[in-house]
Each structure stands twice: as C-alpha cells, then as structure tokens.
Amino acid sequence: MNAIDIKNVRKVFRVGEEKVVALDDVSLEVKAGEVCCLLGTSGSGKSTLLNMMAGLEKPTKGIISIAGRRVDKMTEEQLAIFRQKEIGFVFQSYNLLTSLTALENVSLPLTFRGFSKKVREKHGKEILRAVGLEKYVTHKPTQMSGGQQQRVGIARAFVSKPPIVFADEPTGNLDSRTTEEVMNLILKIAKDNNQTLIIVTHDRSIAEYADKVVYILDGNIQKIETREERECTEE
C-alpha cells in the first residue's frame, strides 16, 4: 500500500509578468513505512514538492493523494484537521515556541487533538525520554543547544504517532556528529512505529539513510534510486 501517490503534478508560480515552473509533471509513489529522501540543490523544487504533499500549497495541476485522500481537493479547514491527525513535521530551524518549556512544545500537537493535560504530559514525557531529554522537561529553547532543540522538534513531530512525518532539512543547522545522532534517532522512531518518513535535503550524506532517494533538478525527477541499487553501485 502506498502512503503517498503523486501523479503528473505541475506547479507554476507567477513572479510579476513571468511564470516560473517549480515542478514540471512530477509523479512519485512512496510506500507505507518507507524512508524516502528528496535530494536536490536549492531551487530544485524539492521543498515545493514537500509543501504540495503537506497541503501547504496547491498544485497548478495534477493529483496528490496522502493516506488515500486527495489533499489537492481539500479546503483549508479540512487540511488543518488532516494535518493534525496524519502528519508530523521536523523543521531545519526547530520552530519551537520560546515562551514554552520542552514539554509544552512537545505536547502542542496533542493539545490540538483535544487530549487532557494529564494525557498530554504523560505522552510528552515518554517521547522526551525516548529522545534523551528526560532531564530537560522544564527547560525552554533558549536554555538548550541546537541539537537539543532539534530533539524537542523531533519529539513534537512524533508524539502523536502520525502515519507520515516530513523532515525539511532536519540537520541543516547541526554539526556532523549531532547530525548523525539526530538522523539515527529519527529513523529509529519512524521504524519502531512503522511510520512513513519523507526527508528533504541537499546533503548527499543524509540520503544514505533512505530506502529510496528521489533526485530532483529544475522541477523534474531525474532518477529514483532504491537502497539496493545504491549498494550495488557502491560494490
């Protein structure tokens, strides 16, 4: 079963009098539980494709089905509810609320889904323990390092166990050692819960963690490479 189905998607932006083609007839399938990396340079269209999958932007034409539902046909209200239930996000810039503690930041998705404070705190503490931050429950973002803040961001994305998690340049602000720790952490949680993980990056070393790498250039998919194909090439 596919978690994501994209068929003949095209996205055109208007910049003044000009038309800029961000995506040009893109089709892609991602299986449930698969780790898929969208790899490309800045301006290649990879982030636009991610935004389409998440329903943050509408395609000019084409079909986008996530978890069996057409997100390209949803209203903004339907999309908001859909994202709360089906999708988690890990951002490059962490996107934590500085006035909230680690536990409060992590618990936000559960707040939107109507869980009681007791249940939110229970699940929040469990996921913070899983990412190695059980001692930082009451710390605010300004009291934590970049790597710790990203762990909070990861905990927030996974706390409600959404079927699909999008990670947009999740290690872009981290050093190489912390990058490896964060990637291993994301993959472990996703695999443990059989979640589909979509990683957007320009870093080829991050692509090594994926089951499938989608190479994107100038709004087009240049090639799709599976882990098995990569391993055969390396040999």
Short mmCIF file of C-alpha atoms in Angstrom, two decimals:
data_model
loop_
_atom_site.label_atom_id
_atom_site.label_comp_id
_atom_site.label_asym_id
_atom_site.label_seq_id
_atom_site.Cartn_x
_atom_site.Cartn_y
_atom_site.Cartn_z
CA MET A 1 0.00 0.00 0.00
CA ASN A 2 1.23 3.49 -0.85
CA ALA A 3 1.25 6.23 1.78
CA ILE A 4 1.75 8.87 -0.91
CA ASP A 5 0.66 8.97 -4.55
CA ILE A 6 1.63 11.91 -6.75
CA LYS A 7 0.52 11.93 -10.38
CA ASN A 8 1.53 14.43 -13.07
CA VAL A 9 1.90 17.34 -10.67
CA ARG A 10 2.83 20.71 -12.10
CA LYS A 11 3.32 23.93 -10.13
CA VAL A 12 3.71 27.32 -11.75
CA PHE A 13 4.37 30.50 -9.76
CA ARG A 14 3.77 33.98 -11.14
CA VAL A 15 6.57 36.45 -10.47
CA GLY A 16 5.45 39.77 -11.89
CA GLU A 17 4.77 39.13 -15.56
CA GLU A 18 6.83 35.95 -15.61
CA LYS A 19 5.82 32.34 -15.00
CA VAL A 20 8.24 30.21 -13.01
CA VAL A 21 7.82 26.44 -13.32
CA ALA A 22 8.71 24.99 -9.90
CA LEU A 23 7.51 21.45 -10.65
CA ASP A 24 7.00 20.01 -14.12
CA ASP A 25 4.90 16.83 -14.49
CA VAL A 26 6.17 15.06 -11.36
CA SER A 27 4.91 11.57 -10.43
CA LEU A 28 6.00 9.65 -7.36
CA GLU A 29 4.90 6.77 -5.14
CA VAL A 30 6.01 6.25 -1.54
CA LYS A 31 5.11 3.03 0.25
CA ALA A 32 3.80 2.97 3.80
CA GLY A 33 6.70 2.66 6.26
CA GLU A 34 9.27 3.74 3.67
CA VAL A 35 12.04 6.29 4.27
CA CYS A 36 12.16 8.50 1.17
CA CYS A 37 14.68 11.28 0.57
CA LEU A 38 14.02 14.17 -1.82
CA LEU A 39 17.53 15.23 -2.82
CA GLY A 40 18.37 18.38 -4.74
CA THR A 41 20.13 21.73 -4.69
CA SER A 42 18.49 24.97 -3.59
CA GLY A 43 15.79 25.93 -6.10
CA SER A 44 15.44 22.41 -7.50
CA GLY A 45 11.79 22.13 -6.45
CA LYS A 46 12.20 19.66 -3.58
CA SER A 47 10.71 21.95 -0.91
CA THR A 48 7.84 22.87 -3.24
CA LEU A 49 7.11 19.16 -3.64
CA LEU A 50 7.14 18.71 0.14
CA ASN A 51 4.74 21.63 0.54
CA MET A 52 2.41 20.03 -2.01
CA MET A 53 2.40 16.74 -0.09
CA ALA A 54 1.64 18.56 3.16
CA GLY A 55 -1.16 20.56 1.56
CA LEU A 56 0.64 23.84 2.24
CA GLU A 57 0.46 24.71 -1.46
CA LYS A 58 -1.93 23.65 -4.21
CA PRO A 59 -0.64 22.20 -7.47
CA THR A 60 -1.39 24.05 -10.69
CA LYS A 61 -2.48 20.67 -11.99
CA GLY A 62 -2.13 17.01 -11.03
CA ILE A 63 -3.21 14.68 -8.24
CA ILE A 64 -1.78 14.37 -4.71
CA SER A 65 -3.10 11.58 -2.50
CA ILE A 66 -1.84 11.19 1.05
CA ALA A 67 -3.02 8.27 3.19
CA GLY A 68 -5.60 7.54 0.50
CA ARG A 69 -7.10 11.05 0.44
CA ARG A 70 -6.86 13.77 -2.18
CA VAL A 71 -5.17 16.66 -0.36
CA ASP A 72 -5.22 18.78 -3.52
CA LYS A 73 -9.03 18.85 -3.29
CA MET A 74 -9.31 19.71 0.42
CA THR A 75 -10.40 23.04 1.85
CA GLU A 76 -8.11 24.86 4.30
CA GLU A 77 -10.26 23.69 7.21
CA GLN A 78 -10.14 20.07 6.01
CA LEU A 79 -6.37 20.33 5.53
CA ALA A 80 -5.83 21.66 9.05
CA ILE A 81 -7.71 18.71 10.55
CA PHE A 82 -5.98 16.26 8.20
CA ARG A 83 -2.50 17.51 9.15
CA GLN A 84 -3.30 17.27 12.87
CA LYS A 85 -4.21 13.59 12.50
CA GLU A 86 -1.98 12.31 9.72
CA ILE A 87 1.23 14.38 9.54
CA GLY A 88 4.18 15.38 11.70
CA PHE A 89 6.83 17.98 10.80
CA VAL A 90 10.52 18.34 11.66
CA PHE A 91 11.96 21.72 10.62
CA GLN A 92 15.52 22.91 9.99
CA SER A 93 15.01 25.97 12.21
CA TYR A 94 13.33 23.93 15.01
CA ASN A 95 10.25 26.24 15.09
CA LEU A 96 9.88 25.95 18.86
CA LEU A 97 7.91 28.49 20.87
CA THR A 98 10.48 30.22 23.07
CA SER A 99 7.97 31.03 25.81
CA LEU A 100 7.11 27.33 26.32
CA THR A 101 9.07 24.57 28.01
CA ALA A 102 10.27 21.49 26.15
CA LEU A 103 7.30 19.52 27.49
CA GLU A 104 4.82 22.22 26.47
CA ASN A 105 6.30 22.46 22.96
CA VAL A 106 6.17 18.69 22.51
CA SER A 107 2.60 18.48 23.82
CA LEU A 108 1.19 21.05 21.37
CA PRO A 109 0.01 18.53 18.73
CA LEU A 110 -1.88 16.66 21.45
CA THR A 111 -3.48 19.91 22.63
CA PHE A 112 -4.88 20.49 19.14
CA ARG A 113 -6.29 16.97 19.15
CA GLY A 114 -8.17 17.55 22.39
CA PHE A 115 -6.22 15.36 24.82
CA SER A 116 -6.40 16.20 28.53
CA LYS A 117 -3.41 17.85 30.22
CA LYS A 118 -2.65 14.64 32.13
CA VAL A 119 -2.54 12.56 28.94
CA ARG A 120 -0.53 15.24 27.09
CA GLU A 121 2.10 15.36 29.81
CA LYS A 122 2.31 11.56 30.03
CA HIS A 123 2.93 11.15 26.29
CA GLY A 124 5.16 14.23 26.18
CA LYS A 125 7.44 12.92 28.92
CA GLU A 126 7.59 9.48 27.29
CA ILE A 127 8.74 10.85 23.92
CA LEU A 128 11.20 13.27 25.56
CA ARG A 129 12.69 10.28 27.38
CA ALA A 130 12.91 8.45 24.05
CA VAL A 131 14.97 11.30 22.54
CA GLY A 132 17.21 11.52 25.61
CA LEU A 133 15.80 14.73 27.08
CA GLU A 134 14.06 13.49 30.23
CA LYS A 135 16.13 15.95 32.27
CA TYR A 136 15.11 18.92 30.09
CA VAL A 137 11.33 18.73 30.51
CA THR A 138 11.08 22.20 32.09
CA HIS A 139 13.83 23.84 30.01
CA LYS A 140 12.92 26.49 27.46
CA PRO A 141 14.52 26.57 23.97
CA THR A 142 16.97 29.34 24.93
CA GLN A 143 18.36 27.06 27.65
CA MET A 144 19.19 24.26 25.19
CA SER A 145 21.77 23.65 22.47
CA GLY A 146 20.84 23.40 18.79
CA GLY A 147 20.99 19.61 18.92
CA GLN A 148 18.75 19.52 21.99
CA GLN A 149 16.26 21.90 20.39
CA GLN A 150 16.11 19.67 17.31
CA ARG A 151 15.44 16.67 19.55
CA VAL A 152 12.50 18.58 21.02
CA GLY A 153 11.34 19.27 17.45
CA ILE A 154 11.61 15.56 16.66
CA ALA A 155 9.68 14.64 19.82
CA ARG A 156 6.93 17.10 18.85
CA ALA A 157 6.68 15.62 15.34
CA PHE A 158 6.38 12.05 16.60
CA VAL A 159 4.42 12.47 19.87
CA SER A 160 1.00 11.80 18.32
CA LYS A 161 2.39 8.92 16.19
CA PRO A 162 1.25 10.33 12.83
CA PRO A 163 1.41 7.88 9.90
CA ILE A 164 3.60 10.29 7.91
CA VAL A 165 6.44 12.57 9.06
CA PHE A 166 8.01 15.26 6.86
CA ALA A 167 11.54 16.39 7.75
CA ASP A 168 12.65 19.53 5.89
CA GLU A 169 16.48 19.87 6.07
CA PRO A 170 16.31 18.43 9.64
CA THR A 171 20.07 18.63 10.20
CA GLY A 172 20.85 21.82 8.29
CA ASN A 173 21.83 23.74 11.44
CA LEU A 174 23.74 20.91 13.14
CA ASP A 175 27.37 19.77 13.19
CA SER A 176 28.33 16.39 11.69
CA ARG A 177 28.32 14.44 14.98
CA THR A 178 24.94 15.81 16.05
CA THR A 179 23.63 15.23 12.52
CA GLU A 180 24.39 11.52 12.78
CA GLU A 181 22.75 11.29 16.22
CA VAL A 182 19.63 13.13 15.05
CA MET A 183 19.26 11.06 11.86
CA ASN A 184 19.64 7.78 13.73
CA LEU A 185 17.05 8.98 16.24
CA ILE A 186 14.52 9.97 13.57
CA LEU A 187 14.96 6.68 11.74
CA LYS A 188 14.65 4.57 14.89
CA ILE A 189 11.40 6.20 15.99
CA ALA A 190 9.93 6.01 12.48
CA LYS A 191 10.89 2.35 12.05
CA ASP A 192 9.66 1.40 15.54
CA ASN A 193 6.24 2.86 14.73
CA ASN A 194 6.18 1.84 11.05
CA GLN A 195 5.83 5.47 10.01
CA THR A 196 6.49 6.84 6.54
CA LEU A 197 9.33 9.37 6.59
CA ILE A 198 9.98 11.97 3.88
CA ILE A 199 13.31 13.79 4.22
CA VAL A 200 14.12 16.87 2.14
CA THR A 201 17.82 17.69 1.88
CA HIS A 202 20.64 18.93 -0.35
CA ASP A 203 23.13 16.78 1.59
CA ARG A 204 24.05 13.51 -0.11
CA SER A 205 25.25 12.00 3.18
CA ILE A 206 21.70 12.32 4.56
CA ALA A 207 20.37 10.46 1.52
CA GLU A 208 22.35 7.40 2.63
CA TYR A 209 19.81 6.86 5.42
CA ALA A 210 16.90 6.47 2.99
CA ASP A 211 15.23 3.40 1.48
CA LYS A 212 14.58 5.45 -1.66
CA VAL A 213 16.33 8.57 -2.98
CA VAL A 214 14.48 10.86 -5.41
CA TYR A 215 16.90 13.11 -7.29
CA ILE A 216 15.25 16.41 -8.23
CA LEU A 217 16.61 19.03 -10.64
CA ASP A 218 14.87 22.05 -12.17
CA GLY A 219 11.42 20.86 -11.09
CA ASN A 220 11.83 17.38 -12.53
CA ILE A 221 12.65 13.96 -11.09
CA GLN A 222 15.95 12.97 -12.67
CA LYS A 223 16.00 9.46 -11.24
CA ILE A 224 14.75 7.34 -8.34
CA GLU A 225 17.24 5.05 -6.66
CA THR A 226 16.49 2.34 -4.09
CA ARG A 227 18.83 1.31 -1.29
CA GLU A 228 19.55 -1.96 -3.12
CA GLU A 229 20.51 -0.10 -6.29
CA ARG A 230 22.81 2.21 -4.33
CA GLU A 231 24.53 -0.71 -2.64
CA CYS A 232 25.07 -2.47 -5.96
CA THR A 233 26.59 0.72 -7.42
CA GLU A 234 28.94 1.08 -4.44
CA GLU A 235 30.15 -2.50 -4.89
#
